[in-house]
PDB file of C-alpha atoms in Angstrom:
ATOM      1  CA  MET A   5    -117.003 -77.215-169.827  1.00  0.00           C
ATOM      2  CA  ARG A   6    -116.017 -78.661-173.191  1.00  0.00           C
ATOM      3  CA  ALA A   7    -115.450 -75.104-174.671  1.00  0.00           C
ATOM      4  CA  CYS A   8    -113.196 -74.329-171.677  1.00  0.00           C
ATOM      5  CA  ARG A   9    -110.923 -77.409-172.327  1.00  0.00           C
ATOM      6  CA  THR A  10    -110.836 -76.461-176.023  1.00  0.00           C
ATOM      7  CA  GLY A  11    -109.840 -72.892-175.271  1.00  0.00           C
ATOM      8  CA  LEU A  12    -107.096 -74.079-172.682  1.00  0.00           C
ATOM      9  CA  LEU A  13    -105.721 -76.416-175.544  1.00  0.00           C
ATOM     10  CA  PHE A  14    -105.811 -73.769-178.063  1.00  0.00           C
ATOM     11  CA  ALA A  15    -103.889 -71.340-175.715  1.00  0.00           C
ATOM     12  CA  LEU A  16    -101.308 -74.102-174.789  1.00  0.00           C
ATOM     13  CA  LEU A  17    -100.677 -74.834-178.451  1.00  0.00           C
ATOM     14  CA  ILE A  18    -100.122 -71.018-179.253  1.00  0.00           C
ATOM     15  CA  GLY A  19     -97.741 -70.861-176.221  1.00  0.00           C
ATOM     16  CA  VAL A  20     -95.698 -73.655-177.432  1.00  0.00           C
ATOM     17  CA  ALA A  21     -95.559 -72.174-181.121  1.00  0.00           C
ATOM     18  CA  CYS A  22     -94.350 -68.726-179.991  1.00  0.00           C
ATOM     19  CA  ALA A  23     -91.823 -70.122-177.322  1.00  0.00           C
ATOM     20  CA  PRO A  24     -88.217 -69.439-178.537  1.00  0.00           C
ATOM     21  CA  SER A  25     -86.259 -72.222-179.689  1.00  0.00           C
ATOM     22  CA  ALA A  26     -83.541 -73.863-177.355  1.00  0.00           C
ATOM     23  CA  GLU A  27     -79.856 -73.402-178.514  1.00  0.00           C
ATOM     24  CA  ALA A  28     -77.394 -75.863-177.325  1.00  0.00           C
ATOM     25  CA  LYS A  29     -74.567 -74.481-175.582  1.00  0.00           C
ATOM     26  CA  LYS A  30     -71.058 -74.534-177.021  1.00  0.00           C
ATOM     27  CA  PHE A  31     -67.906 -75.036-175.043  1.00  0.00           C
ATOM     28  CA  ARG A  32     -64.567 -74.355-176.337  1.00  0.00           C
ATOM     29  CA  TYR A  33     -61.570 -75.626-174.376  1.00  0.00           C
ATOM     30  CA  SER A  34     -58.141 -74.054-174.496  1.00  0.00           C
ATOM     31  CA  SER A  35     -56.280 -77.312-174.197  1.00  0.00           C
ATOM     32  CA  GLY A  36     -56.984 -80.840-174.724  1.00  0.00           C
ATOM     33  CA  PRO A  37     -55.553 -84.446-175.069  1.00  0.00           C
ATOM     34  CA  ARG A  38     -52.723 -84.611-177.676  1.00  0.00           C
ATOM     35  CA  VAL A  39     -53.057 -86.555-180.760  1.00  0.00           C
ATOM     36  CA  PRO A  40     -51.155 -89.939-180.603  1.00  0.00           C
ATOM     37  CA  GLU A  41     -48.097 -89.917-182.485  1.00  0.00           C
ATOM     38  CA  ASP A  42     -47.508 -91.895-185.553  1.00  0.00           C
ATOM     39  CA  SER A  43     -46.015 -95.577-184.736  1.00  0.00           C
ATOM     40  CA  VAL A  44     -42.634 -96.556-185.517  1.00  0.00           C
ATOM     41  CA  LEU A  45     -43.898 -98.529-188.483  1.00  0.00           C
ATOM     42  CA  ALA A  46     -45.758 -95.692-189.987  1.00  0.00           C
ATOM     43  CA  VAL A  47     -42.649 -93.477-189.679  1.00  0.00           C
ATOM     44  CA  ALA A  48     -40.509 -96.086-191.257  1.00  0.00           C
ATOM     45  CA  ASN A  49     -42.690 -97.297-194.032  1.00  0.00           C
ATOM     46  CA  THR A  50     -42.297 -94.504-196.481  1.00  0.00           C
ATOM     47  CA  TYR A  51     -41.762 -96.555-199.777  1.00  0.00           C
ATOM     48  CA  LEU A  52     -44.210 -99.491-199.658  1.00  0.00           C
ATOM     49  CA  ASP A  53     -47.975 -99.242-199.621  1.00  0.00           C
ATOM     50  CA  PRO A  54     -50.103-102.301-198.273  1.00  0.00           C
ATOM     51  CA  VAL A  55     -52.041-104.375-200.606  1.00  0.00           C
ATOM     52  CA  VAL A  56     -55.653-104.059-200.155  1.00  0.00           C
ATOM     53  CA  ARG A  57     -58.388-106.133-201.871  1.00  0.00           C
ATOM     54  CA  THR A  58     -61.633-104.545-203.153  1.00  0.00           C
ATOM     55  CA  ARG A  59     -63.523-106.424-200.346  1.00  0.00           C
ATOM     56  CA  GLY A  60     -61.846-108.101-197.555  1.00  0.00           C
ATOM     57  CA  PRO A  61     -58.932-107.657-194.864  1.00  0.00           C
ATOM     58  CA  ARG A  62     -55.579-106.006-195.765  1.00  0.00           C
ATOM     59  CA  VAL A  63     -52.812-108.485-196.702  1.00  0.00           C
ATOM     60  CA  PRO A  64     -50.317-108.462-193.778  1.00  0.00           C
ATOM     61  CA  TYR A  65     -46.552-107.376-194.117  1.00  0.00           C
ATOM     62  CA  THR A  66     -44.341-110.523-194.402  1.00  0.00           C
ATOM     63  CA  ASN A  67     -41.980-111.004-191.427  1.00  0.00           C
ATOM     64  CA  LEU A  68     -39.048-109.975-193.712  1.00  0.00           C
ATOM     65  CA  GLN A  69     -40.739-106.557-194.709  1.00  0.00           C
ATOM     66  CA  LEU A  70     -41.533-105.843-190.922  1.00  0.00           C
ATOM     67  CA  THR A  71     -37.970-106.546-189.953  1.00  0.00           C
ATOM     68  CA  GLN A  72     -36.797-103.999-192.697  1.00  0.00           C
ATOM     69  CA  PHE A  73     -38.928-101.403-191.416  1.00  0.00           C
ATOM     70  CA  VAL A  74     -37.689-101.824-187.881  1.00  0.00           C
ATOM     71  CA  ALA A  75     -33.958-101.870-189.040  1.00  0.00           C
ATOM     72  CA  ASP A  76     -34.473 -98.611-190.970  1.00  0.00           C
ATOM     73  CA  SER A  77     -35.898 -97.056-187.785  1.00  0.00           C
ATOM     74  CA  ALA A  78     -32.872 -98.528-185.767  1.00  0.00           C
ATOM     75  CA  ALA A  79     -30.424 -97.260-188.182  1.00  0.00           C
ATOM     76  CA  SER A  80     -31.544 -93.902-188.574  1.00  0.00           C
ATOM     77  CA  ARG A  81     -31.876 -93.542-184.683  1.00  0.00           C
ATOM     78  CA  ALA A  82     -28.340 -94.804-184.349  1.00  0.00           C
ATOM     79  CA  LEU A  83     -26.849 -92.582-186.595  1.00  0.00           C
ATOM     80  CA  THR A  84     -28.230 -89.611-185.322  1.00  0.00           C
ATOM     81  CA  SER A  85     -25.507 -88.396-183.384  1.00  0.00           C
ATOM     82  CA  ALA A  86     -22.677 -89.774-185.995  1.00  0.00           C
ATOM     83  CA  PRO A  87     -19.975 -87.322-186.870  1.00  0.00           C
ATOM     84  CA  LEU A  88     -20.515 -87.909-190.675  1.00  0.00           C
ATOM     85  CA  GLU A  89     -20.919 -84.701-192.622  1.00  0.00           C
ATOM     86  CA  ARG A  90     -22.352 -84.263-196.145  1.00  0.00           C
ATOM     87  CA  GLY A  91     -19.937 -84.899-198.783  1.00  0.00           C
ATOM     88  CA  THR A  92     -17.882 -87.437-196.435  1.00  0.00           C
ATOM     89  CA  HIS A  93     -16.593 -90.828-197.977  1.00  0.00           C
ATOM     90  CA  ALA A  94     -16.978 -93.874-195.765  1.00  0.00           C
ATOM     91  CA  VAL A  95     -16.709 -97.550-195.816  1.00  0.00           C
ATOM     92  CA  LEU A  96     -19.506 -99.666-194.592  1.00  0.00           C
ATOM     93  CA  ALA A  97     -18.550-103.181-193.337  1.00  0.00           C
ATOM     94  CA  PRO A  98     -19.907-105.867-190.979  1.00  0.00           C
ATOM     95  CA  THR A  99     -17.976-107.031-188.020  1.00  0.00           C
ATOM     96  CA  GLN A 100     -19.425-110.630-188.276  1.00  0.00           C
ATOM     97  CA  ASP A 101     -21.305-112.832-190.831  1.00  0.00           C
ATOM     98  CA  HIS A 102     -24.959-113.096-190.439  1.00  0.00           C
ATOM     99  CA  PRO A 103     -27.644-114.048-192.719  1.00  0.00           C
ATOM    100  CA  LEU A 104     -29.651-111.158-192.302  1.00  0.00           C
ATOM    101  CA  ASN A 105     -26.719-108.405-192.559  1.00  0.00           C
ATOM    102  CA  PHE A 106     -28.167-107.472-196.018  1.00  0.00           C
ATOM    103  CA  VAL A 107     -31.230-105.988-194.098  1.00  0.00           C
ATOM    104  CA  LEU A 108     -29.048-103.664-191.842  1.00  0.00           C
ATOM    105  CA  GLU A 109     -26.919-102.995-194.676  1.00  0.00           C
ATOM    106  CA  HIS A 110     -29.570-101.509-196.763  1.00  0.00           C
ATOM    107  CA  ALA A 111     -30.982 -99.561-193.778  1.00  0.00           C
ATOM    108  CA  PHE A 112     -27.525 -97.907-193.412  1.00  0.00           C
ATOM    109  CA  LEU A 113     -26.982 -97.243-197.059  1.00  0.00           C
ATOM    110  CA  LYS A 114     -30.493 -95.380-197.124  1.00  0.00           C
ATOM    111  CA  GLU A 115     -29.641 -93.403-194.216  1.00  0.00           C
ATOM    112  CA  LEU A 116     -26.310 -92.433-195.299  1.00  0.00           C
ATOM    113  CA  ALA A 117     -27.631 -91.693-198.758  1.00  0.00           C
ATOM    114  CA  ARG A 118     -30.261 -89.326-197.235  1.00  0.00           C
ATOM    115  CA  ARG A 119     -27.534 -87.679-195.319  1.00  0.00           C
ATOM    116  CA  GLY A 120     -25.358 -87.078-198.529  1.00  0.00           C
ATOM    117  CA  VAL A 121     -22.585 -89.476-197.209  1.00  0.00           C
ATOM    118  CA  GLU A 122     -20.739 -91.498-200.107  1.00  0.00           C
ATOM    119  CA  VAL A 123     -20.418 -94.927-199.229  1.00  0.00           C
ATOM    120  CA  THR A 124     -18.004 -97.860-200.404  1.00  0.00           C
ATOM    121  CA  VAL A 125     -19.674-101.204-199.407  1.00  0.00           C
ATOM    122  CA  ARG A 126     -17.904-104.441-197.855  1.00  0.00           C
ATOM    123  CA  ARG A 127     -19.733-107.431-197.582  1.00  0.00           C
ATOM    124  CA  THR A 128     -17.204-109.395-195.288  1.00  0.00           C
ATOM    125  CA  PRO A 129     -15.570-108.254-192.003  1.00  0.00           C
ATOM    126  CA  VAL A 130     -12.495-106.312-192.329  1.00  0.00           C
ATOM    127  CA  PRO A 131      -9.426-108.087-190.522  1.00  0.00           C
ATOM    128  CA  ASP A 132      -7.827-105.628-187.841  1.00  0.00           C
ATOM    129  CA  ASP A 133      -4.373-105.923-189.486  1.00  0.00           C
ATOM    130  CA  SER A 134      -5.654-104.990-192.888  1.00  0.00           C
ATOM    131  CA  VAL A 135      -7.587-101.711-192.105  1.00  0.00           C
ATOM    132  CA  ALA A 136      -4.670 -99.466-192.810  1.00  0.00           C
ATOM    133  CA  ALA A 137      -3.668-101.282-196.036  1.00  0.00           C
ATOM    134  CA  LEU A 138      -7.233-101.426-197.376  1.00  0.00           C
ATOM    135  CA  PHE A 139      -8.441 -97.993-196.305  1.00  0.00           C
ATOM    136  CA  GLY A 140      -5.546 -95.902-195.918  1.00  0.00           C
ATOM    137  CA  ASN A 141      -6.929 -92.675-197.403  1.00  0.00           C
ATOM    138  CA  PRO A 142      -7.108 -89.913-194.869  1.00  0.00           C
ATOM    139  CA  GLY A 143     -10.615 -88.550-193.869  1.00  0.00           C
ATOM    140  CA  ASP A 144     -12.266 -91.929-194.948  1.00  0.00           C
ATOM    141  CA  PRO A 145     -13.588 -93.471-191.789  1.00  0.00           C
ATOM    142  CA  LEU A 146     -14.801 -97.289-191.551  1.00  0.00           C
ATOM    143  CA  LEU A 147     -18.235 -97.619-190.311  1.00  0.00           C
ATOM    144  CA  GLU A 148     -18.858-101.054-188.962  1.00  0.00           C
ATOM    145  CA  TYR A 149     -22.019-102.437-187.815  1.00  0.00           C
ATOM    146  CA  THR A 150     -22.717-105.735-185.724  1.00  0.00           C
ATOM    147  CA  LEU A 151     -26.157-107.305-186.120  1.00  0.00           C
ATOM    148  CA  GLY A 152     -26.784-108.997-182.824  1.00  0.00           C
ATOM    149  CA  SER A 153     -30.319-110.137-183.269  1.00  0.00           C
ATOM    150  CA  ALA A 154     -33.004-109.707-186.113  1.00  0.00           C
ATOM    151  CA  LYS A 155     -35.756-112.011-185.012  1.00  0.00           C
ATOM    152  CA  ILE A 156     -39.649-112.598-185.079  1.00  0.00           C
ATOM    153  CA  THR A 157     -41.525-113.664-182.120  1.00  0.00           C
ATOM    154  CA  TYR A 158     -45.178-114.715-181.927  1.00  0.00           C
ATOM    155  CA  LEU A 159     -46.249-113.385-178.339  1.00  0.00           C
ATOM    156  CA  ARG A 160     -49.789-114.578-177.964  1.00  0.00           C
ATOM    157  CA  LEU A 161     -53.054-115.320-179.644  1.00  0.00           C
ATOM    158  CA  VAL A 162     -55.733-112.445-179.480  1.00  0.00           C
ATOM    159  CA  GLY A 163     -59.665-113.365-180.009  1.00  0.00           C
ATOM    160  CA  TRP A 164     -61.712-116.322-179.731  1.00  0.00           C
ATOM    161  CA  LEU A 165     -64.198-116.352-182.585  1.00  0.00           C
ATOM    162  CA  PRO A 166     -63.346-118.737-185.377  1.00  0.00           C
ATOM    163  CA  GLY A 167     -61.830-116.933-188.311  1.00  0.00           C
ATOM    164  CA  ARG A 168     -61.061-113.875-186.033  1.00  0.00           C
ATOM    165  CA  VAL A 169     -58.026-115.412-184.012  1.00  0.00           C
ATOM    166  CA  ARG A 170     -55.156-112.965-184.542  1.00  0.00           C
ATOM    167  CA  ILE A 171     -51.323-113.588-183.716  1.00  0.00           C
ATOM    168  CA  GLU A 172     -49.375-110.771-181.936  1.00  0.00           C
ATOM    169  CA  ARG A 173     -46.002-110.589-183.172  1.00  0.00           C
ATOM    170  CA  GLN A 174     -42.872-108.790-182.496  1.00  0.00           C
ATOM    171  CA  SER A 175     -40.005-107.745-184.787  1.00  0.00           C
ATOM    172  CA  LEU A 176     -36.953-107.015-182.941  1.00  0.00           C
ATOM    173  CA  VAL A 177     -33.509-105.697-184.285  1.00  0.00           C
ATOM    174  CA  THR A 178     -30.347-105.118-181.883  1.00  0.00           C
ATOM    175  CA  GLY A 179     -26.746-104.602-182.438  1.00  0.00           C
ATOM    176  CA  ALA A 180     -24.178-101.964-182.334  1.00  0.00           C
ATOM    177  CA  VAL A 181     -22.195 -99.560-184.820  1.00  0.00           C
ATOM    178  CA  SER A 182     -19.022 -97.750-184.415  1.00  0.00           C
ATOM    179  CA  LEU A 183     -16.757 -95.377-186.584  1.00  0.00           C
ATOM    180  CA  ARG A 184     -13.075 -95.961-186.876  1.00  0.00           C
ATOM    181  CA  GLU A 185     -10.100 -94.140-188.258  1.00  0.00           C
ATOM    182  CA  PRO A 186      -8.480 -96.468-190.641  1.00  0.00           C
ATOM    183  CA  THR A 187      -4.825 -95.595-190.386  1.00  0.00           C
ATOM    184  CA  SER A 188      -4.772 -95.935-186.423  1.00  0.00           C
ATOM    185  CA  SER A 189      -8.029 -98.029-185.967  1.00  0.00           C
ATOM    186  CA  ARG A 190      -8.819 -95.619-183.377  1.00  0.00           C
ATOM    187  CA  VAL A 191     -12.600 -95.558-182.400  1.00  0.00           C
ATOM    188  CA  LEU A 192     -14.339 -92.101-183.330  1.00  0.00           C
ATOM    189  CA  TRP A 193     -17.764 -93.024-182.486  1.00  0.00           C
ATOM    190  CA  THR A 194     -19.840 -95.653-181.261  1.00  0.00           C
ATOM    191  CA  GLY A 195     -23.788 -96.337-181.259  1.00  0.00           C
ATOM    192  CA  ASP A 196     -26.520 -98.686-180.176  1.00  0.00           C
ATOM    193  CA  LEU A 197     -28.898-100.466-182.453  1.00  0.00           C
ATOM    194  CA  GLY A 198     -32.217-101.343-180.750  1.00  0.00           C
ATOM    195  CA  GLN A 199     -35.725-101.296-182.059  1.00  0.00           C
ATOM    196  CA  ASN A 200     -38.897-103.471-181.928  1.00  0.00           C
ATOM    197  CA  PHE A 201     -42.494-103.109-183.153  1.00  0.00           C
ATOM    198  CA  VAL A 202     -45.438-105.212-182.289  1.00  0.00           C
ATOM    199  CA  ASP A 203     -48.421-105.579-184.546  1.00  0.00           C
ATOM    200  CA  ARG A 204     -51.191-108.478-185.325  1.00  0.00           C
ATOM    201  CA  PHE A 205     -52.242-110.535-188.237  1.00  0.00           C
ATOM    202  CA  SER A 206     -54.735-113.498-188.775  1.00  0.00           C
ATOM    203  CA  ARG A 207     -53.829-116.760-187.699  1.00  0.00           C
ATOM    204  CA  SER A 208     -54.796-118.188-191.097  1.00  0.00           C
ATOM    205  CA  GLU A 209     -51.926-116.141-192.833  1.00  0.00           C
ATOM    206  CA  VAL A 210     -48.929-117.488-191.108  1.00  0.00           C
ATOM    207  CA  SER A 211     -47.889-119.086-194.639  1.00  0.00           C
ATOM    208  CA  LEU A 212     -48.174-115.732-196.199  1.00  0.00           C
ATOM    209  CA  VAL A 213     -45.740-113.788-193.633  1.00  0.00           C
ATOM    210  CA  GLU A 214     -42.900-116.663-193.311  1.00  0.00           C
ATOM    211  CA  GLU A 215     -40.279-117.590-195.587  1.00  0.00           C
ATOM    212  CA  SER A 216     -38.416-120.923-195.471  1.00  0.00           C
ATOM    213  CA  ARG A 217     -34.868-119.212-196.154  1.00  0.00           C
ATOM    214  CA  TYR A 218     -34.798-117.130-192.996  1.00  0.00           C
ATOM    215  CA  PRO A 219     -35.209-119.342-189.741  1.00  0.00           C
ATOM    216  CA  ASP A 220     -34.752-116.414-187.558  1.00  0.00           C
ATOM    217  CA  LEU A 221     -37.929-114.877-188.977  1.00  0.00           C
ATOM    218  CA  LYS A 222     -40.023-117.760-188.319  1.00  0.00           C
ATOM    219  CA  ASP A 223     -41.607-118.794-184.838  1.00  0.00           C
ATOM    220  CA  SER A 224     -44.137-121.469-183.739  1.00  0.00           C
ATOM    221  CA  VAL A 225     -47.619-120.211-183.243  1.00  0.00           C
ATOM    222  CA  PRO A 226     -48.546-120.065-179.628  1.00  0.00           C
ATOM    223  CA  GLN A 227     -51.067-122.364-177.899  1.00  0.00           C
ATOM    224  CA  ARG A 228     -53.611-121.249-175.552  1.00  0.00           C
ATOM    225  CA  ASN A 229     -53.616-122.421-171.958  1.00  0.00           C
ATOM    226  CA  LEU A 230     -56.903-124.084-172.107  1.00  0.00           C
ATOM    227  CA  ASP A 231     -56.679-124.988-168.515  1.00  0.00           C
ATOM    228  CA  LYS A 232     -57.695-121.262-167.717  1.00  0.00           C
ATOM    229  CA  VAL A 233     -60.926-121.862-169.562  1.00  0.00           C
ATOM    230  CA  VAL A 234     -61.857-125.656-169.033  1.00  0.00           C
ATOM    231  CA  GLU A 235     -60.959-125.698-165.132  1.00  0.00           C
ATOM    232  CA  PRO A 236     -63.906-123.008-164.314  1.00  0.00           C
ATOM    233  CA  VAL A 237     -66.323-124.856-166.904  1.00  0.00           C
ATOM    234  CA  VAL A 238     -65.672-128.037-165.109  1.00  0.00           C
ATOM    235  CA  VAL A 239     -66.197-126.467-161.703  1.00  0.00           C
ATOM    236  CA  VAL A 240     -69.498-124.686-162.896  1.00  0.00           C
ATOM    237  CA  GLY A 241     -70.738-128.059-164.260  1.00  0.00           C
ATOM    238  CA  VAL A 242     -69.962-130.080-161.315  1.00  0.00           C
ATOM    239  CA  VAL A 243     -71.663-127.689-159.095  1.00  0.00           C
ATOM    240  CA  ALA A 244     -74.799-127.439-161.250  1.00  0.00           C
ATOM    241  CA  GLY A 245     -74.942-131.200-161.365  1.00  0.00           C
ATOM    242  CA  LEU A 246     -74.877-131.395-157.646  1.00  0.00           C
ATOM    243  CA  VAL A 247     -77.518-128.938-157.253  1.00  0.00           C
ATOM    244  CA  ALA A 248     -79.900-130.590-159.839  1.00  0.00           C
ATOM    245  CA  LEU A 249     -79.206-133.993-157.941  1.00  0.00           C
ATOM    246  CA  PHE A 250     -80.043-132.482-154.644  1.00  0.00           C
ATOM    247  CA  PHE A 251     -83.401-130.975-155.890  1.00  0.00           C
ATOM    248  CA  GLN A 252     -84.453-134.224-157.712  1.00  0.00           C
ATOM    249  CA  ASN A 253     -83.846-136.055-154.540  1.00  0.00           C
ATOM    250  CA  ARG A 254     -86.028-133.953-152.570  1.00  0.00           C
ATOM    251  CA  PRO A 255     -89.442-135.594-151.624  1.00  0.00           C
TER     252      PRO A 255
END
């Protein structure tokens, strides 16, 4: 009997050793989900690399840097259909004073330089009765921009663990841009400015991203609605206490 079992075990081992190895099947799909496109920030940020420590989290972009990135994207999109050919000379001027006009001016200058347009810059609005006198050269259009809003908003807090709470912020740039013929003030073209971007940074880094010189680029840190958390805890505690009291008073 023992010899029979030994022979059966030996035959089983030989069969396992001689069995062909199993191969995993490979499947190929003719199509699949598209790779997500780069974010607007990644497209606009072409000249500044984030500062990274050897060990630790990345230093966040400041509110001013983030606003500049959004303004770059807004200016690039707004001028897509503008009738400004390479070699054209234009005058760039704001329609109103705004403490952050320099952000939008810088964005327009970079986009116009990329398109090969020569630009003369004015830092103050051009009066309507002085357009023809100041810019009477034929073929030199007046490119005027209006910065309606450039602001930072802290939307909400994300996360609950101590040291892991992050602030979700939105950078928004809105306004308008137009092209006028200087001799007659005839409007040749108009465009809209509107772009926003949302990212997150650590709550402990608020002082790193804000600057006191630009109130529009600051916001108060949002507070949590603790009632949504405290109320269920209180209800559960009361119910648990009543249940415990009931069982304690049973004979």
